[in-house]
mmCIF file of N, CA, C and O in Angstrom:
data_model
loop_
_atom_site.group_PDB
_atom_site.id
_atom_site.type_symbol
_atom_site.label_atom_id
_atom_site.label_comp_id
_atom_site.label_asym_id
_atom_site.label_seq_id
_atom_site.Cartn_x
_atom_site.Cartn_y
_atom_site.Cartn_z
ATOM 1 N N MET A 1 0.719 -1.364 0.008
ATOM 2 C CA MET A 1 0.078 -0.220 -0.103
ATOM 3 C C MET A 1 1.181 1.306 0.200
ATOM 4 O O MET A 1 1.904 1.178 0.575
ATOM 5 N N ARG A 2 0.489 2.284 -0.987
ATOM 6 C CA ARG A 2 1.191 3.681 -0.781
ATOM 7 C C ARG A 2 0.438 4.166 0.431
ATOM 8 O O ARG A 2 -0.643 4.526 0.404
ATOM 9 N N VAL A 3 1.339 4.820 1.319
ATOM 10 C CA VAL A 3 0.914 5.682 2.736
ATOM 11 C C VAL A 3 1.101 7.183 2.139
ATOM 12 O O VAL A 3 2.346 7.428 2.159
ATOM 13 N N ILE A 4 0.187 8.111 2.497
ATOM 14 C CA ILE A 4 0.298 9.361 2.727
ATOM 15 C C ILE A 4 -0.452 10.096 3.679
ATOM 16 O O ILE A 4 -1.495 9.939 4.306
ATOM 17 N N SER A 5 0.441 10.648 4.375
ATOM 18 C CA SER A 5 1.584 10.966 4.354
ATOM 19 C C SER A 5 2.651 10.558 5.836
ATOM 20 O O SER A 5 1.976 10.661 6.599
ATOM 21 N N ARG A 6 3.632 9.825 5.489
ATOM 22 C CA ARG A 6 4.653 9.797 6.814
ATOM 23 C C ARG A 6 4.754 10.862 7.740
ATOM 24 O O ARG A 6 5.130 10.585 9.047
ATOM 25 N N LYS A 7 5.148 12.058 7.210
ATOM 26 C CA LYS A 7 5.385 13.174 7.884
ATOM 27 C C LYS A 7 4.419 13.327 8.928
ATOM 28 O O LYS A 7 4.888 13.889 10.141
ATOM 29 N N LYS A 8 3.073 12.961 8.772
ATOM 30 C CA LYS A 8 1.774 13.112 9.772
ATOM 31 C C LYS A 8 2.601 12.063 11.133
ATOM 32 O O LYS A 8 2.185 12.633 12.289
ATOM 33 N N LEU A 9 3.049 11.333 10.918
ATOM 34 C CA LEU A 9 3.558 10.110 11.557
ATOM 35 C C LEU A 9 4.868 10.789 12.565
ATOM 36 O O LEU A 9 4.766 10.612 14.055
ATOM 37 N N ARG A 10 5.441 11.062 11.559
ATOM 38 C CA ARG A 10 6.890 11.672 12.303
ATOM 39 C C ARG A 10 6.576 12.915 13.002
ATOM 40 O O ARG A 10 7.663 12.884 14.320
ATOM 41 N N GLU A 11 5.777 13.828 12.841
ATOM 42 C CA GLU A 11 5.779 14.724 13.580
ATOM 43 C C GLU A 11 4.927 14.367 14.873
ATOM 44 O O GLU A 11 5.207 15.305 16.025
ATOM 45 N N PHE A 12 4.162 13.621 14.574
ATOM 46 C CA PHE A 12 3.509 13.027 16.315
ATOM 47 C C PHE A 12 4.513 12.453 17.293
ATOM 48 O O PHE A 12 4.859 12.470 18.436
ATOM 49 N N TRP A 13 5.249 11.511 16.624
ATOM 50 C CA TRP A 13 6.573 10.906 17.353
ATOM 51 C C TRP A 13 7.406 11.574 17.773
ATOM 52 O O TRP A 13 8.177 11.423 18.697
ATOM 53 N N GLU A 14 7.385 12.669 17.145
ATOM 54 C CA GLU A 14 8.391 13.878 17.802
ATOM 55 C C GLU A 14 7.871 14.541 19.287
ATOM 56 O O GLU A 14 8.603 14.794 19.747
ATOM 57 N N GLU A 15 6.648 14.741 18.875
ATOM 58 C CA GLU A 15 5.793 14.850 20.326
ATOM 59 C C GLU A 15 5.620 13.918 21.275
ATOM 60 O O GLU A 15 5.957 13.934 22.559
ATOM 61 N N HIS A 16 5.865 12.719 21.129
ATOM 62 C CA HIS A 16 5.280 11.323 21.387
ATOM 63 C C HIS A 16 6.404 10.871 21.415
ATOM 64 O O HIS A 16 6.284 9.277 20.550
ATOM 65 N N PRO A 17 8.008 10.321 22.283
ATOM 66 C CA PRO A 17 8.337 9.408 21.599
ATOM 67 C C PRO A 17 8.306 8.429 21.661
ATOM 68 O O PRO A 17 8.666 7.184 21.267
ATOM 69 N N ASP A 18 7.517 7.923 22.781
ATOM 70 C CA ASP A 18 7.306 6.354 22.926
ATOM 71 C C ASP A 18 6.499 6.162 22.314
ATOM 72 O O ASP A 18 6.154 4.667 21.866
ATOM 73 N N SER A 19 5.786 6.822 21.132
ATOM 74 C CA SER A 19 5.558 6.228 19.854
ATOM 75 C C SER A 19 5.964 5.697 18.792
ATOM 76 O O SER A 19 5.734 5.456 17.762
ATOM 77 N N ARG A 20 7.083 6.086 18.686
ATOM 78 C CA ARG A 20 7.918 5.987 17.402
ATOM 79 C C ARG A 20 8.187 4.609 16.935
ATOM 80 O O ARG A 20 7.528 4.284 15.800
ATOM 81 N N GLN A 21 8.701 3.674 17.674
ATOM 82 C CA GLN A 21 8.722 2.743 17.416
ATOM 83 C C GLN A 21 7.396 1.582 17.233
ATOM 84 O O GLN A 21 7.318 1.044 15.850
ATOM 85 N N PRO A 22 6.459 1.960 17.613
ATOM 86 C CA PRO A 22 4.833 1.343 17.465
ATOM 87 C C PRO A 22 4.538 1.764 16.310
ATOM 88 O O PRO A 22 4.184 1.373 15.138
ATOM 89 N N LEU A 23 4.564 3.159 15.755
ATOM 90 C CA LEU A 23 4.585 3.665 14.216
ATOM 91 C C LEU A 23 5.014 3.652 13.369
ATOM 92 O O LEU A 23 4.324 3.622 12.247
ATOM 93 N N GLN A 24 6.536 3.336 13.969
ATOM 94 C CA GLN A 24 7.425 3.050 12.561
ATOM 95 C C GLN A 24 7.223 1.132 12.274
ATOM 96 O O GLN A 24 6.580 1.431 10.778
ATOM 97 N N ALA A 25 6.733 0.522 13.052
ATOM 98 C CA ALA A 25 5.877 -1.054 12.789
ATOM 99 C C ALA A 25 4.809 -0.910 11.729
ATOM 100 O O ALA A 25 4.647 -1.439 10.999
ATOM 101 N N TRP A 26 4.132 -0.101 12.457
ATOM 102 C CA TRP A 26 2.578 0.153 11.638
ATOM 103 C C TRP A 26 2.976 0.231 9.998
ATOM 104 O O TRP A 26 2.464 -0.410 9.210
ATOM 105 N N TYR A 27 3.706 1.366 10.054
ATOM 106 C CA TYR A 27 4.107 2.326 8.946
ATOM 107 C C TYR A 27 4.454 1.157 7.746
ATOM 108 O O TYR A 27 4.111 0.618 6.830
ATOM 109 N N ALA A 28 5.226 0.414 8.384
ATOM 110 C CA ALA A 28 6.355 -1.123 7.482
ATOM 111 C C ALA A 28 5.333 -1.595 6.978
ATOM 112 O O ALA A 28 5.555 -2.261 6.055
ATOM 113 N N ASP A 29 4.658 -2.247 8.286
ATOM 114 C CA ASP A 29 3.714 -2.983 7.832
ATOM 115 C C ASP A 29 2.315 -2.926 6.762
ATOM 116 O O ASP A 29 2.300 -3.400 5.797
ATOM 117 N N VAL A 30 2.017 -1.769 7.045
ATOM 118 C CA VAL A 30 0.980 -1.390 6.001
ATOM 119 C C VAL A 30 1.670 -1.196 4.563
ATOM 120 O O VAL A 30 0.951 -1.286 3.395
ATOM 121 N N LYS A 31 2.628 -0.656 4.665
ATOM 122 C CA LYS A 31 3.392 -0.038 3.172
ATOM 123 C C LYS A 31 3.989 -1.403 2.046
ATOM 124 O O LYS A 31 3.551 -1.604 1.377
ATOM 125 N N HIS A 32 4.115 -2.822 3.205
ATOM 126 C CA HIS A 32 4.319 -3.709 2.610
ATOM 127 C C HIS A 32 2.852 -4.688 2.497
ATOM 128 O O HIS A 32 3.125 -5.827 1.966
ATOM 129 N N SER A 33 1.661 -4.002 3.060
ATOM 130 C CA SER A 33 0.689 -4.847 2.478
ATOM 131 C C SER A 33 -0.230 -5.100 1.261
ATOM 132 O O SER A 33 0.032 -3.501 0.441
ATOM 133 N N ASP A 34 -1.136 -5.810 1.015
ATOM 134 C CA ASP A 34 -1.916 -5.560 -0.504
ATOM 135 C C ASP A 34 -3.327 -5.136 -0.109
ATOM 136 O O ASP A 34 -3.792 -6.513 -0.342
ATOM 137 N N TRP A 35 -3.924 -4.546 0.373
ATOM 138 C CA TRP A 35 -5.500 -4.531 0.770
ATOM 139 C C TRP A 35 -6.307 -4.463 -0.241
ATOM 140 O O TRP A 35 -6.283 -3.530 -1.018
ATOM 141 N N LYS A 36 -7.246 -4.936 -0.577
ATOM 142 C CA LYS A 36 -8.386 -5.411 -1.806
ATOM 143 C C LYS A 36 -9.310 -5.101 -0.605
ATOM 144 O O LYS A 36 -10.540 -4.749 -1.729
ATOM 145 N N LYS A 37 -9.923 -5.284 0.493
ATOM 146 C CA LYS A 37 -11.009 -5.664 0.821
ATOM 147 C C LYS A 37 -10.679 -5.250 2.617
ATOM 148 O O LYS A 37 -9.673 -5.489 3.137
ATOM 149 N N PRO A 38 -11.871 -4.788 3.270
ATOM 150 C CA PRO A 38 -11.647 -4.659 5.001
ATOM 151 C C PRO A 38 -11.366 -6.128 5.306
ATOM 152 O O PRO A 38 -10.275 -5.884 6.834
ATOM 153 N N SER A 39 -11.735 -7.266 5.092
ATOM 154 C CA SER A 39 -11.581 -8.374 5.655
ATOM 155 C C SER A 39 -9.965 -8.633 5.572
ATOM 156 O O SER A 39 -9.432 -9.148 6.636
ATOM 157 N N ASP A 40 -9.132 -7.705 4.500
ATOM 158 C CA ASP A 40 -7.689 -7.939 4.568
ATOM 159 C C ASP A 40 -7.092 -7.239 5.604
ATOM 160 O O ASP A 40 -6.031 -8.014 6.010
ATOM 161 N N ILE A 41 -7.741 -6.620 6.011
ATOM 162 C CA ILE A 41 -6.867 -5.531 7.407
ATOM 163 C C ILE A 41 -7.354 -6.341 8.605
ATOM 164 O O ILE A 41 -6.410 -6.267 9.439
ATOM 165 N N LYS A 42 -8.776 -6.941 8.641
ATOM 166 C CA LYS A 42 -9.160 -7.337 9.743
ATOM 167 C C LYS A 42 -8.474 -8.617 10.139
ATOM 168 O O LYS A 42 -8.257 -9.007 11.263
ATOM 169 N N ASN A 43 -7.922 -9.465 9.058
ATOM 170 C CA ASN A 43 -7.141 -10.878 9.355
ATOM 171 C C ASN A 43 -5.565 -10.344 10.093
ATOM 172 O O ASN A 43 -5.390 -11.409 11.051
ATOM 173 N N VAL A 44 -5.222 -9.201 9.914
ATOM 174 C CA VAL A 44 -3.882 -9.071 10.498
ATOM 175 C C VAL A 44 -4.030 -8.019 11.722
ATOM 176 O O VAL A 44 -3.549 -8.203 12.614
ATOM 177 N N TYR A 45 -4.971 -7.355 11.780
ATOM 178 C CA TYR A 45 -5.475 -6.141 12.907
ATOM 179 C C TYR A 45 -6.542 -6.505 13.259
ATOM 180 O O TYR A 45 -7.799 -5.827 12.975
ATOM 181 N N ARG A 46 -7.092 -7.479 14.323
ATOM 182 C CA ARG A 46 -8.215 -7.924 14.886
ATOM 183 C C ARG A 46 -8.918 -6.830 15.632
ATOM 184 O O ARG A 46 -10.236 -6.962 15.900
ATOM 185 N N ASN A 47 -8.325 -5.670 15.921
ATOM 186 C CA ASN A 47 -8.646 -4.652 16.813
ATOM 187 C C ASN A 47 -9.036 -3.281 15.730
ATOM 188 O O ASN A 47 -9.308 -2.549 16.541
ATOM 189 N N ALA A 48 -8.878 -3.469 14.436
ATOM 190 C CA ALA A 48 -9.238 -2.377 13.825
ATOM 191 C C ALA A 48 -10.700 -2.129 13.892
ATOM 192 O O ALA A 48 -11.048 -3.309 14.093
ATOM 193 N N SER A 49 -11.121 -0.816 13.622
ATOM 194 C CA SER A 49 -12.518 -0.532 13.413
ATOM 195 C C SER A 49 -12.613 0.142 12.164
ATOM 196 O O SER A 49 -11.999 0.830 11.945
ATOM 197 N N PHE A 50 -13.701 -0.434 11.745
ATOM 198 C CA PHE A 50 -14.184 0.261 10.330
ATOM 199 C C PHE A 50 -15.241 1.257 10.263
ATOM 200 O O PHE A 50 -16.342 1.121 10.966
ATOM 201 N N LEU A 51 -15.280 2.335 10.200
ATOM 202 C CA LEU A 51 -16.145 3.096 9.845
ATOM 203 C C LEU A 51 -16.805 3.667 8.587
ATOM 204 O O LEU A 51 -15.896 2.818 7.433
ATOM 205 N N SER A 52 -17.246 4.844 8.371
ATOM 206 C CA SER A 52 -18.003 4.789 6.974
ATOM 207 C C SER A 52 -17.039 5.402 6.507
ATOM 208 O O SER A 52 -15.724 6.021 6.745
ATOM 209 N N ASN A 53 -16.955 5.590 4.725
ATOM 210 C CA ASN A 53 -16.314 6.221 4.100
ATOM 211 C C ASN A 53 -15.028 5.790 4.264
ATOM 212 O O ASN A 53 -14.098 6.453 3.916
ATOM 213 N N ASN A 54 -14.772 4.424 4.124
ATOM 214 C CA ASN A 54 -13.535 3.649 4.238
ATOM 215 C C ASN A 54 -12.697 3.937 5.137
ATOM 216 O O ASN A 54 -11.367 3.874 4.899
ATOM 217 N N ARG A 55 -13.098 4.854 6.121
ATOM 218 C CA ARG A 55 -12.066 4.869 7.156
ATOM 219 C C ARG A 55 -12.242 3.687 8.186
ATOM 220 O O ARG A 55 -12.946 2.880 8.377
ATOM 221 N N VAL A 56 -10.519 3.381 8.667
ATOM 222 C CA VAL A 56 -10.237 2.604 9.666
ATOM 223 C C VAL A 56 -9.672 3.303 10.840
ATOM 224 O O VAL A 56 -8.867 3.972 10.485
ATOM 225 N N VAL A 57 -9.794 2.488 12.032
ATOM 226 C CA VAL A 57 -9.346 3.007 13.026
ATOM 227 C C VAL A 57 -8.365 2.151 13.745
ATOM 228 O O VAL A 57 -8.432 0.687 13.922
ATOM 229 N N PHE A 58 -6.803 2.359 13.896
ATOM 230 C CA PHE A 58 -6.136 1.424 14.345
ATOM 231 C C PHE A 58 -5.306 1.871 15.622
ATOM 232 O O PHE A 58 -5.128 2.839 15.978
ATOM 233 N N ASN A 59 -5.442 0.941 16.359
ATOM 234 C CA ASN A 59 -4.992 0.819 17.900
ATOM 235 C C ASN A 59 -3.188 0.907 17.858
ATOM 236 O O ASN A 59 -2.877 -0.155 17.358
ATOM 237 N N ILE A 60 -2.674 2.016 18.713
ATOM 238 C CA ILE A 60 -1.426 1.680 18.420
ATOM 239 C C ILE A 60 -0.795 1.605 19.975
ATOM 240 O O ILE A 60 -1.292 2.603 20.677
ATOM 241 N N LYS A 61 -0.063 0.767 19.923
ATOM 242 C CA LYS A 61 0.794 0.975 21.176
ATOM 243 C C LYS A 61 -0.065 0.474 22.769
ATOM 244 O O LYS A 61 -0.367 1.401 23.440
ATOM 245 N N GLY A 62 -0.624 -0.280 22.310
ATOM 246 C CA GLY A 62 -1.804 -1.233 23.223
ATOM 247 C C GLY A 62 -3.031 -0.083 23.746
ATOM 248 O O GLY A 62 -3.336 0.102 24.967
ATOM 249 N N ASN A 63 -3.027 0.424 22.715
ATOM 250 C CA ASN A 63 -4.770 1.556 22.588
ATOM 251 C C ASN A 63 -4.195 2.690 23.299
ATOM 252 O O ASN A 63 -5.308 3.263 23.644
ATOM 253 N N THR A 64 -2.818 3.209 23.372
ATOM 254 C CA THR A 64 -2.481 4.731 23.842
ATOM 255 C C THR A 64 -2.502 5.693 23.185
ATOM 256 O O THR A 64 -2.976 6.642 22.905
ATOM 257 N N TYR A 65 -2.443 5.016 21.726
ATOM 258 C CA TYR A 65 -2.747 6.155 20.402
ATOM 259 C C TYR A 65 -3.335 5.402 19.476
ATOM 260 O O TYR A 65 -3.656 4.375 19.232
ATOM 261 N N ARG A 66 -3.879 6.375 18.662
ATOM 262 C CA ARG A 66 -4.991 5.778 17.864
ATOM 263 C C ARG A 66 -4.524 6.624 16.143
ATOM 264 O O ARG A 66 -3.889 7.886 16.153
ATOM 265 N N VAL A 67 -4.729 5.725 15.270
ATOM 266 C CA VAL A 67 -4.629 6.137 13.781
ATOM 267 C C VAL A 67 -5.306 6.016 12.911
ATOM 268 O O VAL A 67 -5.945 4.956 12.840
ATOM 269 N N ILE A 68 -6.238 7.205 12.446
ATOM 270 C CA ILE A 68 -7.556 7.168 11.009
ATOM 271 C C ILE A 68 -6.872 7.006 10.017
ATOM 272 O O ILE A 68 -5.902 8.222 9.692
ATOM 273 N N VAL A 69 -7.125 6.191 9.063
ATOM 274 C CA VAL A 69 -6.909 6.057 8.000
ATOM 275 C C VAL A 69 -8.154 6.257 6.947
ATOM 276 O O VAL A 69 -9.106 5.823 7.651
ATOM 277 N N VAL A 70 -8.052 6.666 5.897
ATOM 278 C CA VAL A 70 -8.816 6.509 4.706
ATOM 279 C C VAL A 70 -8.148 5.299 3.954
ATOM 280 O O VAL A 70 -6.787 5.689 3.277
ATOM 281 N N VAL A 71 -8.872 4.277 3.404
ATOM 282 C CA VAL A 71 -8.205 3.350 2.651
ATOM 283 C C VAL A 71 -8.588 3.527 1.175
ATOM 284 O O VAL A 71 -10.287 3.137 0.749
ATOM 285 N N GLU A 72 -8.129 3.737 0.091
ATOM 286 C CA GLU A 72 -9.013 3.589 -1.240
ATOM 287 C C GLU A 72 -8.280 2.162 -1.827
ATOM 288 O O GLU A 72 -6.902 2.187 -2.070
ATOM 289 N N TYR A 73 -8.924 1.073 -1.724
ATOM 290 C CA TYR A 73 -8.655 -0.457 -1.938
ATOM 291 C C TYR A 73 -8.085 -0.438 -3.293
ATOM 292 O O TYR A 73 -7.259 -0.893 -3.614
ATOM 293 N N SER A 74 -9.171 0.253 -4.348
ATOM 294 C CA SER A 74 -8.801 0.199 -5.916
ATOM 295 C C SER A 74 -7.612 0.735 -6.055
ATOM 296 O O SER A 74 -7.047 0.311 -6.943
ATOM 297 N N PHE A 75 -7.232 1.703 -5.500
ATOM 298 C CA PHE A 75 -5.760 2.231 -5.870
ATOM 299 C C PHE A 75 -4.426 2.099 -5.018
ATOM 300 O O PHE A 75 -3.600 2.742 -5.083
ATOM 301 N N GLY A 76 -4.722 1.185 -3.850
ATOM 302 C CA GLY A 76 -3.736 0.560 -3.045
ATOM 303 C C GLY A 76 -3.240 1.684 -2.153
ATOM 304 O O GLY A 76 -2.094 2.124 -1.834
ATOM 305 N N ILE A 77 -4.073 2.940 -1.946
ATOM 306 C CA ILE A 77 -3.478 3.955 -1.307
ATOM 307 C C ILE A 77 -4.198 3.939 0.484
ATOM 308 O O ILE A 77 -5.442 3.818 0.590
ATOM 309 N N VAL A 78 -3.408 4.534 0.980
ATOM 310 C CA VAL A 78 -3.819 4.601 2.820
ATOM 311 C C VAL A 78 -3.430 6.258 2.830
ATOM 312 O O VAL A 78 -2.416 6.441 2.972
ATOM 313 N N PHE A 79 -4.608 7.086 3.468
ATOM 314 C CA PHE A 79 -4.329 8.372 3.652
ATOM 315 C C PHE A 79 -4.150 8.335 5.302
ATOM 316 O O PHE A 79 -5.681 8.048 5.601
ATOM 317 N N ILE A 80 -3.518 9.049 5.640
ATOM 318 C CA ILE A 80 -3.554 9.142 6.971
ATOM 319 C C ILE A 80 -4.296 10.633 7.219
ATOM 320 O O ILE A 80 -4.177 11.535 6.788
ATOM 321 N N ARG A 81 -5.436 10.453 7.963
ATOM 322 C CA ARG A 81 -6.415 11.725 8.428
ATOM 323 C C ARG A 81 -5.848 12.070 9.847
ATOM 324 O O ARG A 81 -6.192 13.157 10.229
ATOM 325 N N PHE A 82 -5.628 11.455 10.619
ATOM 326 C CA PHE A 82 -5.621 11.634 12.026
ATOM 327 C C PHE A 82 -4.397 10.625 12.460
ATOM 328 O O PHE A 82 -4.492 9.226 12.838
ATOM 329 N N VAL A 83 -3.828 11.108 13.867
ATOM 330 C CA VAL A 83 -2.553 10.500 14.815
ATOM 331 C C VAL A 83 -2.820 11.416 15.709
ATOM 332 O O VAL A 83 -2.712 12.392 16.166
ATOM 333 N N GLY A 84 -3.476 10.529 16.987
ATOM 334 C CA GLY A 84 -3.181 11.124 18.245
ATOM 335 C C GLY A 84 -3.552 10.663 19.685
ATOM 336 O O GLY A 84 -3.451 8.993 19.335
ATOM 337 N N THR A 85 -3.457 10.720 20.685
ATOM 338 C CA THR A 85 -3.613 10.087 22.014
ATOM 339 C C THR A 85 -5.265 9.727 22.042
ATOM 340 O O THR A 85 -6.479 10.061 21.145
ATOM 341 N N HIS A 86 -5.234 8.566 22.693
ATOM 342 C CA HIS A 86 -6.735 8.246 23.099
ATOM 343 C C HIS A 86 -7.543 9.100 23.290
ATOM 344 O O HIS A 86 -9.009 9.367 22.979
ATOM 345 N N LYS A 87 -7.079 10.127 24.092
ATOM 346 C CA LYS A 87 -7.760 11.414 24.914
ATOM 347 C C LYS A 87 -8.258 12.139 24.008
ATOM 348 O O LYS A 87 -9.488 13.067 23.492
ATOM 349 N N GLU A 88 -7.579 12.650 22.953
ATOM 350 C CA GLU A 88 -7.403 13.631 21.801
ATOM 351 C C GLU A 88 -8.709 12.860 20.460
ATOM 352 O O GLU A 88 -9.683 13.409 20.097
ATOM 353 N N TYR A 89 -8.077 11.571 20.143
ATOM 354 C CA TYR A 89 -9.125 10.911 19.462
ATOM 355 C C TYR A 89 -10.876 10.901 20.000
ATOM 356 O O TYR A 89 -11.756 11.384 19.456
ATOM 357 N N ASP A 90 -11.128 11.119 21.305
ATOM 358 C CA ASP A 90 -12.437 10.889 22.045
ATOM 359 C C ASP A 90 -12.888 12.464 21.922
ATOM 360 O O ASP A 90 -14.147 12.824 21.865
ATOM 361 N N ARG A 91 -12.231 13.275 21.281
ATOM 362 C CA ARG A 91 -12.821 14.869 20.709
ATOM 363 C C ARG A 91 -12.937 14.886 19.451
ATOM 364 O O ARG A 91 -13.186 16.197 19.201
ATOM 365 N N ILE A 92 -12.712 14.104 18.846
ATOM 366 C CA ILE A 92 -13.194 14.278 17.391
ATOM 367 C C ILE A 92 -14.105 13.490 17.017
ATOM 368 O O ILE A 92 -14.463 12.512 17.767
ATOM 369 N N ASP A 93 -14.184 13.846 15.583
ATOM 370 C CA ASP A 93 -15.468 13.163 14.776
ATOM 371 C C ASP A 93 -14.617 11.871 13.864
ATOM 372 O O ASP A 93 -14.368 12.636 12.784
ATOM 373 N N ALA A 94 -14.376 10.754 14.238
ATOM 374 C CA ALA A 94 -13.653 10.005 13.596
ATOM 375 C C ALA A 94 -14.146 9.808 11.835
ATOM 376 O O ALA A 94 -13.176 9.196 11.080
ATOM 377 N N GLU A 95 -15.115 9.774 11.777
ATOM 378 C CA GLU A 95 -16.229 9.682 10.487
ATOM 379 C C GLU A 95 -16.032 10.863 9.615
ATOM 380 O O GLU A 95 -16.318 10.373 8.145
ATOM 381 N N THR A 96 -15.548 12.169 10.140
ATOM 382 C CA THR A 96 -15.272 13.278 9.148
ATOM 383 C C THR A 96 -14.129 13.559 8.936
ATOM 384 O O THR A 96 -13.641 14.608 8.155
ATOM 385 N N ILE A 97 -13.046 13.339 10.155
ATOM 386 C CA ILE A 97 -11.587 13.880 9.881
ATOM 387 C C ILE A 97 -11.322 13.812 8.792
ATOM 388 O O ILE A 97 -11.273 12.677 8.355
#
């Protein structure tokens, strides 16, 4: 999958250094994936949550952090829409971000 944009991850782990390794591992995993449908994600990420508009929420570092992406399955692209703490996640609308 092509991940757009890694910069959001980097900016986040610069503020939250303990998130660096888990976010880098998630990024590497996604980059080497080939998701064609939601079940391809669910097979690897059992705790992923699926929302409307092809949005997927990933729990990072034992649910300390959250990543919301939009997956364009037909193009093989993952757009990072949000990276934040669980507390920050609770203050947003994950379906529209």
